[in-house]
Amino acid sequence: DAILLDVNLPDANGFDILARIRQHPALKSIPVIMLTAQANRQDVLRGIAGGADDYLTKPFENEILIRSIRAVLGW
């Protein structure tokens, strides 16, 4: 229903994955929440501009994550 995506991955960059998701016909409508330690303004803006539906930074509170998931899913 939704994708939680980190920026810092062992073999890939989350921003690149986000771009591929947004270009893929079958995946582009799936909500993506970036959940990452990359918390500077430039990274947040890059994620949102790249098509992330929300951008949460670590450490995070569970209630904030749940609220974000509900919001992107329209619950």
CSV table of C-alpha atoms in Angstrom, one decimal:
chain,number,residue,atom,x,y,z
A,1,ASP,CA,0.0,0.0,0.0
A,2,ALA,CA,2.9,2.4,0.7
A,3,ILE,CA,6.7,2.3,0.6
A,4,LEU,CA,9.0,3.3,3.5
A,5,LEU,CA,12.3,4.3,1.9
A,6,ASP,CA,15.6,5.2,3.4
A,7,VAL,CA,18.2,7.3,1.6
A,8,ASN,CA,21.2,5.4,2.9
A,9,LEU,CA,21.0,1.9,1.6
A,10,PRO,CA,23.9,-0.6,1.4
A,11,ASP,CA,23.8,-1.0,-2.4
A,12,ALA,CA,21.7,2.0,-3.6
A,13,ASN,CA,20.7,5.6,-3.0
A,14,GLY,CA,17.1,6.1,-1.9
A,15,PHE,CA,16.8,9.2,-4.0
A,16,ASP,CA,17.6,7.2,-7.1
A,17,ILE,CA,15.2,4.5,-6.1
A,18,LEU,CA,12.5,7.2,-5.6
A,19,ALA,CA,13.1,8.5,-9.1
A,20,ARG,CA,12.8,5.0,-10.5
A,21,ILE,CA,9.6,4.4,-8.6
A,22,ARG,CA,8.1,7.6,-9.9
A,23,GLN,CA,9.0,6.7,-13.5
A,24,HIS,CA,7.6,3.1,-13.3
A,25,PRO,CA,4.1,2.8,-14.7
A,26,ALA,CA,3.0,0.2,-12.1
A,27,LEU,CA,4.6,1.8,-9.1
A,28,LYS,CA,4.3,5.5,-9.7
A,29,SER,CA,1.0,5.9,-7.8
A,30,ILE,CA,2.2,4.1,-4.6
A,31,PRO,CA,2.8,6.6,-1.8
A,32,VAL,CA,6.4,6.8,-0.7
A,33,ILE,CA,7.5,8.0,2.7
A,34,MET,CA,11.2,8.8,3.1
A,35,LEU,CA,12.3,7.6,6.5
A,36,THR,CA,16.0,8.5,7.0
A,37,ALA,CA,18.7,10.0,9.1
A,38,GLN,CA,19.4,12.5,6.2
A,39,ALA,CA,17.8,15.5,7.9
A,40,ASN,CA,19.3,18.6,6.4
A,41,ARG,CA,17.1,21.0,4.5
A,42,GLN,CA,18.6,20.1,1.1
A,43,ASP,CA,17.9,16.4,1.5
A,44,VAL,CA,14.3,17.0,2.6
A,45,LEU,CA,13.6,19.3,-0.3
A,46,ARG,CA,15.2,16.8,-2.7
A,47,GLY,CA,13.0,14.0,-1.4
A,48,ILE,CA,9.8,16.1,-1.7
A,49,ALA,CA,10.8,17.4,-5.1
A,50,GLY,CA,11.6,13.9,-6.2
A,51,GLY,CA,8.0,12.8,-5.5
A,52,ALA,CA,8.1,11.6,-1.8
A,53,ASP,CA,4.7,12.0,-0.2
A,54,ASP,CA,6.3,12.6,3.2
A,55,TYR,CA,9.8,12.9,4.6
A,56,LEU,CA,10.4,11.8,8.2
A,57,THR,CA,13.8,11.9,9.9
A,58,LYS,CA,15.3,9.5,12.4
A,59,PRO,CA,15.0,9.2,15.2
A,60,PHE,CA,11.2,9.3,14.9
A,61,GLU,CA,8.2,8.7,17.1
A,62,ASN,CA,6.0,5.8,16.2
A,63,GLU,CA,2.9,8.0,16.4
A,64,ILE,CA,4.4,10.4,13.8
A,65,LEU,CA,5.1,7.5,11.4
A,66,ILE,CA,1.5,6.1,11.9
A,67,ARG,CA,0.0,9.5,11.3
A,68,SER,CA,2.1,9.8,8.1
A,69,ILE,CA,1.1,6.4,6.8
A,70,ARG,CA,-2.6,7.1,7.5
A,71,ALA,CA,-2.3,10.5,5.7
A,72,VAL,CA,-0.7,9.1,2.6
A,73,LEU,CA,-3.2,6.3,2.5
A,74,GLY,CA,-6.2,8.6,3.1
A,75,TRP,CA,-7.3,6.9,6.3
